[in-house]
XYZ file of C-alpha atoms in Angstrom:
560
model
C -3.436 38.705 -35.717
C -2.195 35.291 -37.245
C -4.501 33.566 -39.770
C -6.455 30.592 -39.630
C -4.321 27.546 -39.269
C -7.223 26.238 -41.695
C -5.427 28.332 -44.539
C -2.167 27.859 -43.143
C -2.344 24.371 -43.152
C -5.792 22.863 -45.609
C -6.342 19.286 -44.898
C -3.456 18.618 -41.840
C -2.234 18.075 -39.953
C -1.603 20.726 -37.839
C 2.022 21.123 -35.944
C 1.551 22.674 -32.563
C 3.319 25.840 -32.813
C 4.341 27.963 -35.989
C 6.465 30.547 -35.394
C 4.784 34.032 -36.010
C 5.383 35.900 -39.578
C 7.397 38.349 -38.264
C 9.738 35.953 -36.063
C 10.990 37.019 -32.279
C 10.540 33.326 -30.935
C 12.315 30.066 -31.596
C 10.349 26.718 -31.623
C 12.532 23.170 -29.218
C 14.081 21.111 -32.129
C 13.564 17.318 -30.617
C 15.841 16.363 -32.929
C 18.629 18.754 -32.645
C 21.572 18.551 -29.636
C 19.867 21.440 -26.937
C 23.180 23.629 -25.517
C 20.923 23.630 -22.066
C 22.639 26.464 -19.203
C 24.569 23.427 -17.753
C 26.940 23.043 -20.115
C 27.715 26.667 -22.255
C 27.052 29.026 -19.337
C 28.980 28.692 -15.860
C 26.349 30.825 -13.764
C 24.170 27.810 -14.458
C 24.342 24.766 -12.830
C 21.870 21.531 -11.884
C 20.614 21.380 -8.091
C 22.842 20.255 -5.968
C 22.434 19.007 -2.157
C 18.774 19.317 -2.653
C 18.472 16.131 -0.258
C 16.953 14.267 -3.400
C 18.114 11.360 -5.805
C 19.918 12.116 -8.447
C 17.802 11.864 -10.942
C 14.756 13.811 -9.139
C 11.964 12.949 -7.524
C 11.065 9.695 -9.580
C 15.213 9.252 -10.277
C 13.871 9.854 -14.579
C 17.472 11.911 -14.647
C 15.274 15.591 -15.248
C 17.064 18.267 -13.182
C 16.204 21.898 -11.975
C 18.528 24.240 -13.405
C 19.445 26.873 -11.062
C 21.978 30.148 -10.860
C 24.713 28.398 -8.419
C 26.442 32.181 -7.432
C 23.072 32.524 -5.596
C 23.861 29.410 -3.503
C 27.652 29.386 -3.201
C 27.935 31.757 0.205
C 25.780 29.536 1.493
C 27.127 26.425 0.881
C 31.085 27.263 1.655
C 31.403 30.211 3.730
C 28.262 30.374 5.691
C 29.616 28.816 8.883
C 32.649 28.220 7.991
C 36.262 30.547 8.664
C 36.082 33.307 6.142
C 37.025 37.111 6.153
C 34.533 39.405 4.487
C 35.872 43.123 2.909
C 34.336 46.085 1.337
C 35.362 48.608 -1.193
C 34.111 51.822 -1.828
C 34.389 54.076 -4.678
C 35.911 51.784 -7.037
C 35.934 52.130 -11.016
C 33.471 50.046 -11.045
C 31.572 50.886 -8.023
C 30.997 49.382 -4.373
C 32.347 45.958 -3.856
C 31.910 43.177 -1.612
C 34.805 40.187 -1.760
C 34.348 37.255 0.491
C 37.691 35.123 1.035
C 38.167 31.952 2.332
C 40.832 29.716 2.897
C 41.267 25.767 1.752
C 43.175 22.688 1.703
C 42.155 18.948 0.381
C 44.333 16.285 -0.599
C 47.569 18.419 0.720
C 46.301 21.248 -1.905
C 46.437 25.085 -0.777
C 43.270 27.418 -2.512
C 41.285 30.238 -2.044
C 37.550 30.614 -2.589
C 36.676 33.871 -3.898
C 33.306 35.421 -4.089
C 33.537 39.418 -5.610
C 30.401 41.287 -5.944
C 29.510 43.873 -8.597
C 28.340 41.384 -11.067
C 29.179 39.154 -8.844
C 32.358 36.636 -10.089
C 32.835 33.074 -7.819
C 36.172 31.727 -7.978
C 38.600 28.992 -6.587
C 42.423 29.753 -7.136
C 45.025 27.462 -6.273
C 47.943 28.904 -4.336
C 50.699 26.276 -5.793
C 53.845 27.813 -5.975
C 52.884 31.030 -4.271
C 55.589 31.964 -1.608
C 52.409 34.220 0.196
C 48.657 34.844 -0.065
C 48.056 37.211 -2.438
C 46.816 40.882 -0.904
C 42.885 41.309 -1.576
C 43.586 44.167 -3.682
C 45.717 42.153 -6.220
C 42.990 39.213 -5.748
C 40.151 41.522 -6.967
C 42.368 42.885 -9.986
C 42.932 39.276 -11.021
C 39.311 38.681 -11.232
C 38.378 41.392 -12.907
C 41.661 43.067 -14.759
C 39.502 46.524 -15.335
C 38.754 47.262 -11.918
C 40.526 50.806 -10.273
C 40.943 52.315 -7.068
C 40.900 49.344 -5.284
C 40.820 50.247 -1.132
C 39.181 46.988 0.530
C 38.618 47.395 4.547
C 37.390 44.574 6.479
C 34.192 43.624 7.597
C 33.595 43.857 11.576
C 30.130 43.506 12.085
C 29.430 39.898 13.954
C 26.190 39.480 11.680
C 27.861 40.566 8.151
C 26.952 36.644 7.226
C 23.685 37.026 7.178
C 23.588 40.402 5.554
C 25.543 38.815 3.037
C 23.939 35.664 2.159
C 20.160 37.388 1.878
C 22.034 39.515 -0.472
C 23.013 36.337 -2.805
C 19.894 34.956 -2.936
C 17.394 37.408 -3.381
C 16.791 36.177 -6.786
C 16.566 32.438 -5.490
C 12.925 32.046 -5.920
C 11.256 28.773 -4.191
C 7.852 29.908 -5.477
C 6.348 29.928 -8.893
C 2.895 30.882 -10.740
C 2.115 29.456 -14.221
C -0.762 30.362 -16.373
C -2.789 27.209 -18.332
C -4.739 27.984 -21.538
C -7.119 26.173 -23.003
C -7.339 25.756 -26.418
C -9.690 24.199 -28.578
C -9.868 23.527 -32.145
C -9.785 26.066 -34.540
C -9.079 29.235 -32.142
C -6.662 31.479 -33.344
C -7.370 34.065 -31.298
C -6.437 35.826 -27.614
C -10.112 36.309 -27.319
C -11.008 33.046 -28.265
C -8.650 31.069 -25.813
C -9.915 33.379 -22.958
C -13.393 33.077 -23.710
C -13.778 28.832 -23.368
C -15.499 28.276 -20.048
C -16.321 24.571 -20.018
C -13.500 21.728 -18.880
C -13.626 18.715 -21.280
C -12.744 15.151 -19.200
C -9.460 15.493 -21.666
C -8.547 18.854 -20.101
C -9.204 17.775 -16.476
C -7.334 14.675 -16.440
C -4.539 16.954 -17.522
C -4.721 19.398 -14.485
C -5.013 16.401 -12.263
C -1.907 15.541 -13.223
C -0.311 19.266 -12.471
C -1.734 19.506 -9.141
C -4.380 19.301 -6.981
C -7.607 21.040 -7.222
C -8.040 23.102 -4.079
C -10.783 25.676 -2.461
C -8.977 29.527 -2.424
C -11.355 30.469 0.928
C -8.715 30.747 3.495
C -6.303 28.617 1.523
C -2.600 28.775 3.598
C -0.222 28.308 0.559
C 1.356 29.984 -2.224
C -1.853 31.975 -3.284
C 0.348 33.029 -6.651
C -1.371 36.280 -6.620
C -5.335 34.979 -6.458
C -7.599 36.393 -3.949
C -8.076 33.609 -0.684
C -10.386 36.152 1.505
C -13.508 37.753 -1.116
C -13.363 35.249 -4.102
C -12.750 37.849 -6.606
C -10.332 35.496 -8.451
C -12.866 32.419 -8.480
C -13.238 29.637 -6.094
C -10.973 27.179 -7.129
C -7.865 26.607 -8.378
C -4.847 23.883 -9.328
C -1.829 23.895 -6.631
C 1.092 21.549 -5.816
C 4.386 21.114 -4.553
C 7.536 19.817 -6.038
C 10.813 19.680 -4.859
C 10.491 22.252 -1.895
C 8.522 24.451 -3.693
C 4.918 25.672 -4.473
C 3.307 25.824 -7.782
C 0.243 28.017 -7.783
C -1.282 27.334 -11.509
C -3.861 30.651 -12.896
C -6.158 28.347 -14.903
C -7.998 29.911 -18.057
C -11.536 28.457 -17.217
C -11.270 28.849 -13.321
C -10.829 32.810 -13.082
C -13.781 34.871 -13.419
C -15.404 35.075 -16.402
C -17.482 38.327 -17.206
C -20.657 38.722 -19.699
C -19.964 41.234 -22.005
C -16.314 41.327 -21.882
C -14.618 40.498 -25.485
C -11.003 40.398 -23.819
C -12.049 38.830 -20.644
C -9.428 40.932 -18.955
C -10.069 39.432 -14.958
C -8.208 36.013 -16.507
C -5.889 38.039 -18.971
C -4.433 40.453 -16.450
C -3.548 37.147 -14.155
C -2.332 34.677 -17.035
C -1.124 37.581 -19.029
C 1.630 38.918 -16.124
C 2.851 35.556 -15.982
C 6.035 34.540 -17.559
C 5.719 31.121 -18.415
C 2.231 29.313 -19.690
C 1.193 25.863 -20.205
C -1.700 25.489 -23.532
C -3.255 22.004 -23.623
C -4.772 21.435 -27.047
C -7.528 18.922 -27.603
C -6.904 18.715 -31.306
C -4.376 19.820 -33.655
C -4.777 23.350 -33.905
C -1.640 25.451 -34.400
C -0.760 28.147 -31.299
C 1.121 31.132 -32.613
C 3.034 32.607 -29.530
C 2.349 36.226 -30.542
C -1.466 35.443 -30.217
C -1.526 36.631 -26.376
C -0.534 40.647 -26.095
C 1.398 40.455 -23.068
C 4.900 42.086 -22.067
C 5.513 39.822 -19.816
C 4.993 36.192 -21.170
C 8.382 34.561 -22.525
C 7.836 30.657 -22.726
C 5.234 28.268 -24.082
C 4.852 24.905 -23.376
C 2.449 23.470 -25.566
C 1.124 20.049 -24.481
C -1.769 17.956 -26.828
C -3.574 14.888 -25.403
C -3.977 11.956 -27.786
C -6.380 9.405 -26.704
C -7.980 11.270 -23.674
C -9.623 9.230 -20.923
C -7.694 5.631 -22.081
C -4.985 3.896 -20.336
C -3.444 4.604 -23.415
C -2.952 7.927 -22.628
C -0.705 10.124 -24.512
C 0.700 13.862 -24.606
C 2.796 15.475 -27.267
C 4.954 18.424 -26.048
C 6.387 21.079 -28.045
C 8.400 24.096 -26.413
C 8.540 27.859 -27.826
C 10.072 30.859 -26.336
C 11.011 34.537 -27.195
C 14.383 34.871 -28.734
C 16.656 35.952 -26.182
C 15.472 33.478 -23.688
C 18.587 30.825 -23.478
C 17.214 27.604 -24.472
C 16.528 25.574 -21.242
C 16.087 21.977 -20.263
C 15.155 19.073 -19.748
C 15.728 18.193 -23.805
C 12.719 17.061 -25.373
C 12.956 13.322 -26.537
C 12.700 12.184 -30.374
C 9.690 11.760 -30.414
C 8.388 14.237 -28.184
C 6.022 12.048 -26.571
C 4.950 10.728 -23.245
C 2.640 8.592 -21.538
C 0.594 9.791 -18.742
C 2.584 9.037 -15.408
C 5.051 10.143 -13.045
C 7.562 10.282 -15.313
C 4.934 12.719 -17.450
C 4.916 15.010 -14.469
C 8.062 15.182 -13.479
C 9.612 15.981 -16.910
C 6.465 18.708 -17.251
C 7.159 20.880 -13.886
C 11.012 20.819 -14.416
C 10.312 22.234 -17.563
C 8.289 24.804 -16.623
C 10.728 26.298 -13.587
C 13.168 25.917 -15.778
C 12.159 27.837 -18.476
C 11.117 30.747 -16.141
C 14.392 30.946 -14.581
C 15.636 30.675 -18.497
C 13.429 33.637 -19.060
C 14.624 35.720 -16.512
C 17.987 36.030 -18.047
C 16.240 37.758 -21.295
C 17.333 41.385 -22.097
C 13.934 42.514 -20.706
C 14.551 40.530 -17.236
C 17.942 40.845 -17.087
C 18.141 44.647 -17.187
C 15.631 45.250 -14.254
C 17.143 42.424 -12.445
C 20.571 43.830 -12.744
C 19.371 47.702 -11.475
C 17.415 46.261 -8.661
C 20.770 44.167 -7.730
C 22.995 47.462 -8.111
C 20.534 48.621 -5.521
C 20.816 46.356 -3.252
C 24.176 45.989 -3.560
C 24.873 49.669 -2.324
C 22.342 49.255 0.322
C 24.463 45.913 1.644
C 28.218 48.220 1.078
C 26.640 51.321 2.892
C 25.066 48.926 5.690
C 28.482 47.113 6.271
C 30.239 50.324 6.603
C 28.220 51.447 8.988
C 27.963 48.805 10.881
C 31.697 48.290 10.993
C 32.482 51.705 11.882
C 29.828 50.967 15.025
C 31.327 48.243 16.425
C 34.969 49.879 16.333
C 33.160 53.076 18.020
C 32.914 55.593 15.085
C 30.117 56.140 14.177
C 28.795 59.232 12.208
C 26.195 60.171 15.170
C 26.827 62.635 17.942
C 27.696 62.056 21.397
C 24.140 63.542 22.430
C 21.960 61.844 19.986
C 23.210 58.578 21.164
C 22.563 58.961 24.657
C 18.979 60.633 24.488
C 18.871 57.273 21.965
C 19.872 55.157 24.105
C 22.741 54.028 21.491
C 25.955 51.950 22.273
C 28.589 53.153 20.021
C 30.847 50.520 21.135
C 34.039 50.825 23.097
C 34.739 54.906 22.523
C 30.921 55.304 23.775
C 31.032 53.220 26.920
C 34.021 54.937 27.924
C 32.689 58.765 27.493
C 29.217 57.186 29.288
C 31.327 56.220 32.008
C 33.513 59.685 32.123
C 29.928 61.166 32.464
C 28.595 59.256 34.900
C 31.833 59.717 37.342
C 31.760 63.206 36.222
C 28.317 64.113 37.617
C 28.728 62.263 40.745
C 31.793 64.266 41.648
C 30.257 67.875 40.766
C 27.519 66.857 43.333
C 30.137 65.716 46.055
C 31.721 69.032 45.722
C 28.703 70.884 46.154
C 27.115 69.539 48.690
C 30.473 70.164 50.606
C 30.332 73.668 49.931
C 27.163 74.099 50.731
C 27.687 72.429 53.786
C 27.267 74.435 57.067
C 30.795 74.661 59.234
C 32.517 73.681 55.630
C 34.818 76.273 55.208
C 37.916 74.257 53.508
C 38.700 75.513 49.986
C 38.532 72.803 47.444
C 41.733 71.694 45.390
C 42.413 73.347 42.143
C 42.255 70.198 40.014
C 38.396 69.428 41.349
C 37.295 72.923 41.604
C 38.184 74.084 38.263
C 41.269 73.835 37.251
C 43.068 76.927 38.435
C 40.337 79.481 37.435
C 41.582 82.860 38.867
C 38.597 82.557 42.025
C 38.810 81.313 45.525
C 36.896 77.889 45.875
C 33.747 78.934 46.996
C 32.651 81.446 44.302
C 34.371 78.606 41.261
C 31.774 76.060 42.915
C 28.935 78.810 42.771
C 29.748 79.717 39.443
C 30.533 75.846 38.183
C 28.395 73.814 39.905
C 25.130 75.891 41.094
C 22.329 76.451 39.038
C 20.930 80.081 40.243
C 17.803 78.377 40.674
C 18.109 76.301 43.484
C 18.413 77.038 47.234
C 21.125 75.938 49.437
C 19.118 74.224 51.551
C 18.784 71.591 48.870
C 21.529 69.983 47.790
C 21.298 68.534 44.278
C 21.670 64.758 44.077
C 23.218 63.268 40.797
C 20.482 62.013 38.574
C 23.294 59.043 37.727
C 23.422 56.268 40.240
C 27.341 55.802 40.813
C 28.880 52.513 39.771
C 31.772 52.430 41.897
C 33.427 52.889 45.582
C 34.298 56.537 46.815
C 36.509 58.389 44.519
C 39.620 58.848 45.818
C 41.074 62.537 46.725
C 43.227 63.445 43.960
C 46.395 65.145 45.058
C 47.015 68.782 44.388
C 49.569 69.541 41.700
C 52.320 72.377 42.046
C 51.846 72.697 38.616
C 49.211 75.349 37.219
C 47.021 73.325 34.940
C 46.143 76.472 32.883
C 49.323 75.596 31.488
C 48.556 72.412 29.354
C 44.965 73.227 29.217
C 43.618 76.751 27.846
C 40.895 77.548 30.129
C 37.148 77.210 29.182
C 35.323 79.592 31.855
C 33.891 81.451 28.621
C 31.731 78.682 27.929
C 28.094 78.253 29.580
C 27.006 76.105 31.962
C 23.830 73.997 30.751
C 21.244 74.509 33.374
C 18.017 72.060 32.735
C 15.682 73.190 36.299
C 12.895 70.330 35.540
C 15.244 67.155 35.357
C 17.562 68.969 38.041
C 20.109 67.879 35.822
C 23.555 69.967 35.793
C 25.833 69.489 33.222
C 29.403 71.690 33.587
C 31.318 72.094 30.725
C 33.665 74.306 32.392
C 35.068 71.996 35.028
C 37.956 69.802 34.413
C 36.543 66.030 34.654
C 38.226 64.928 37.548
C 38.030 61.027 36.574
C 39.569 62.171 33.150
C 43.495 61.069 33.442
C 44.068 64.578 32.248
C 43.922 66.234 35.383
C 46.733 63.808 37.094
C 49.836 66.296 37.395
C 52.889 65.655 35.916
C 54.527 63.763 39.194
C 51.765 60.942 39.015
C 50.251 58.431 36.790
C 47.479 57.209 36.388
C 46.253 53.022 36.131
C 43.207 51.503 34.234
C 41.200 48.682 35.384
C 38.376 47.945 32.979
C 34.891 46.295 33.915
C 32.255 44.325 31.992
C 29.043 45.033 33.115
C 25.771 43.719 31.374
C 23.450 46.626 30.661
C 19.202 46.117 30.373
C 19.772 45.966 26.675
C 21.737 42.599 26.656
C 24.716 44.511 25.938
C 27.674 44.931 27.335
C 28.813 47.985 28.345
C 32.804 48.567 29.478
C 33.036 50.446 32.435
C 36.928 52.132 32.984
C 37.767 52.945 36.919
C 40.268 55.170 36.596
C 42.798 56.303 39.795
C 45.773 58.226 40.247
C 48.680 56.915 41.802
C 52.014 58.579 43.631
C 54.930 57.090 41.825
């Protein structure tokens, strides 16, 4: 544990942070230039078309510092003419590319957005006699990339896979702890253990939030029970620049007799990542104090004259090595009078330094597995998708009809084949079951040129052994079109393009009464149209009760 700032320091005064003896943090230089995001790192920009001035909320020039990849589907493809393509099984994994063409002040480009660790890009296409292929675009974004095969995206609703993608680490919500501390504590026990709010420390919450009652509160709860009271009854809440602040206040949670570590306000404060300490007096904070894996960023904020209208807060900043340093820059001298202006510069700071932290090591590792994740999740969905739309899909013929699935264009076409399939097989029996009906039936309907006379192909097609004579079977498929035509007999043997099939079973299903041949040619199917004929296709939209719609093929055959 550090020592007593009274040794460190005998006599003051006391600076607000000293770094701890065995280093890991860095301590905001007022005086020294701050390389903020903006400037030395590309990923990083200031908010843009946030609807706001351009200075903020009170136009004091203190900006939100934000990852702009996150943001950039959004704000030039979403809506706008753009091809999306996937690649599988690259060198460096699944990729997603998003292309899009422009032209302003008579200049050709291309906005690029490639997706593995994600690269946003805007080539000009002066001098270029044509568009570069995707393949060669990828390879000039990212020279180590292999095995580049791209296919296009076909699923209407890719966008919006796409762009929840990008911003799942856009975060519009944000929970910060406060610590009191008072003078002289050196201690994580000690800061956890002060239970009484000086008029000094609540004239400083007033001006974070609002105090609010957790029963049945509505917003941002930031974690904090709002149904049993088991995280206190109160707590400090606001909103600033679209989003919610939810703040876990030291003296607010739940403080239990008995407990040294006061662990019900530790394991809420203490799995925060960013923590405001307001100090009453000078008393040193040493960020390795708190024992938490989680905590990255101190902002360390000392009232002088309390309760005046000559109020006054000095800020210092601190922060774990490998966060980036963030801004807004402190001023020379760090110091501010109470106000807007106060406020403003205080909550920028804070979201800003927790989107800082969360490009740490720490952060940055579990941030980039979980977007690996999701990033084969998004390829696999695509692909799927796209191979639905187009008709091939991975599932079976069966499985999508007991499903009820549409497997686009392929699918309604075999539905249909089925449907005219059915209703023929019960046309033909019911004419051969028929009393007086003694007509054989024509060789392409019957079976296609089985070795049997008409009557015992229809028993042994057709006729489940199970039902009588007397009762025709109806089709359990309401036909969708006039009477089909009678096809005309072919001199032809079709056993001679088609092998024959009789070996194969006929699926009998006695409690639907449903009769499915396998061994009959389909006589809708264009394959049973002999050689002297041809056969025309007129296609049909009709809207099924899913909201889909399905294409229904009426297929005749025609004498030449």
């Amino acid at each position: 544990s550090p020592p007593e700032a009274q040794n460190h320091f005998p006599g003051g005064p006391y600076p607000q942070v000293i770094l701890p003896q065995f280093g890991g943090y860095w301590i905001e230089d007022p005086e020294a230039a701050l390389g903020t995001p903006t400037s030395s790192d590309s990923s990083f920009c200031e908010e843009e078309d946030d609807g706001l001035s351009p200075g903020g909320e009170g136009g004091f020039g203190y900006r939100l510092e934000c990852n702009s990849i996150s943001r950039a589907y959004r704000k030039h493809f979403l809506g706008n003419e753009h091809m999306n393509y996937y690649c599988t099984a690259s060198s460096m994994g699944h990729l997603i590319m998003s292309l899009k063409y422009e032209e302003a002040d008579g200049q050709e480009s291309l906005r690029i957005m490639l997706r593995f660790h994600t690269l946003h890009e805007r080539i000009p296409l002066e001098g270029l006699l044509q568009l570069p292929s995707v393949p060669q675009i990828a390879k000039l974004l990212c020279d180590d990339v292999t095995g580049l095969k791209f296919n296009p995206v076909l699923y209407p609703r890719a966008s919006q896979l796409i762009v929840s993608f990008d911003e799942h680490e856009v975060n519009n919500t944000f929970k910060f702890g406060v610590i009191y501390q008072k003078f002289g504590q050196t201690t994580e026990e000690e800061l956890f253990g002060n239970n009484e709010e000086t008029p000094a420390f609540t004239e400083f919450l007033s001006v974070l939030g609002d105090n609010i009652e957790l029963q049945d509160f509505k917003g941002f709860r930031g974690g904090l029970d709002v149904s049993h009271g088991q995280t206190g009854s109160e707590s400090v809440y606001t909103t600033f620049r679209q989003r919610e602040i939810m703040f876990h206040v030291s003296t607010k949670l739940p403080f239990t007799d008995g407990d040294i570590q006061q662990l019900q306000r530790k394991r809420h404060i203490g799995n925060d990542i960013v923590a405001a300490v307001f100090q009453v007096e000078p008393t040193p904070f040493v960020p390795d104090m708190i024992a938490s894996n989680f905590l990255h960023a101190y902002v360390l904020v000392q009232a002088e004259n309390p309760g005046t209208d000559h109020t006054t807060y000095k800020v210092s900043v601190t922060a774990r090595e490998d966060v980036p340093p963030f801004g807004p820059p402190l001023p020379n001298p760090s110091v501010f009078k109470k106000g807007p202006e106060f406020r403003e510069f205080l909550l920028t700071k804070l979201i800003n330094a927790e989107n800082a932290c969360c490009k740490s090591d720490k952060f940055a590792k579990l941030e980039e597995r979980t977007r690996a994740a999701l990033l084969d999740n998004l390829h696999d969905e695509l692909h799927r998708q796209t191979q639905a739309t187009v008709g091939l899909g991975s599932t079976t013929d069966e499985e999508k009809l007991e499903n009820g699935g549409h497997g686009g264009l392929l699918e309604s076409f075999k539905r249909a084949m089925r449907v005219r399939s059915h209703s023929m097989e019960t046309m033909v029996t019911h004419k051969h079951k028929s009393p007086g009906v003694t007509a054989g039936v024509p060789s392409s309907v019957s079976g296609g040129g089985l070795q049997q006379n008409s009557v015992e192909c229809t028993k042994s097609t057709f006729t489940p052994p199970v039902l009588s004579a007397k009762s025709p079977l109806k089709s359990p498929v309401k036909r969708r079109s006039g009477l089909f035509p009678r096809l005309h007999s072919s001199t032809e043997s079709p056993t001679e393009k088609h092998p024959t099939r009789s070996d194969q079973k006929t699926e009998v299903l006695p409690q639907s009464q449903e009769v499915r041949s396998e061994t009959s040619s389909n006589p809708s199917s264009p394959e049973i149209c002999p050689n002297k004929e041809r056969w025309v296709s007129l296609w049909f939209l009709s809207s099924s009760s899913s909201g889909t719609a399905d294409v229904i093929p009426v297929l005749d055959c025609v004498d030449i």
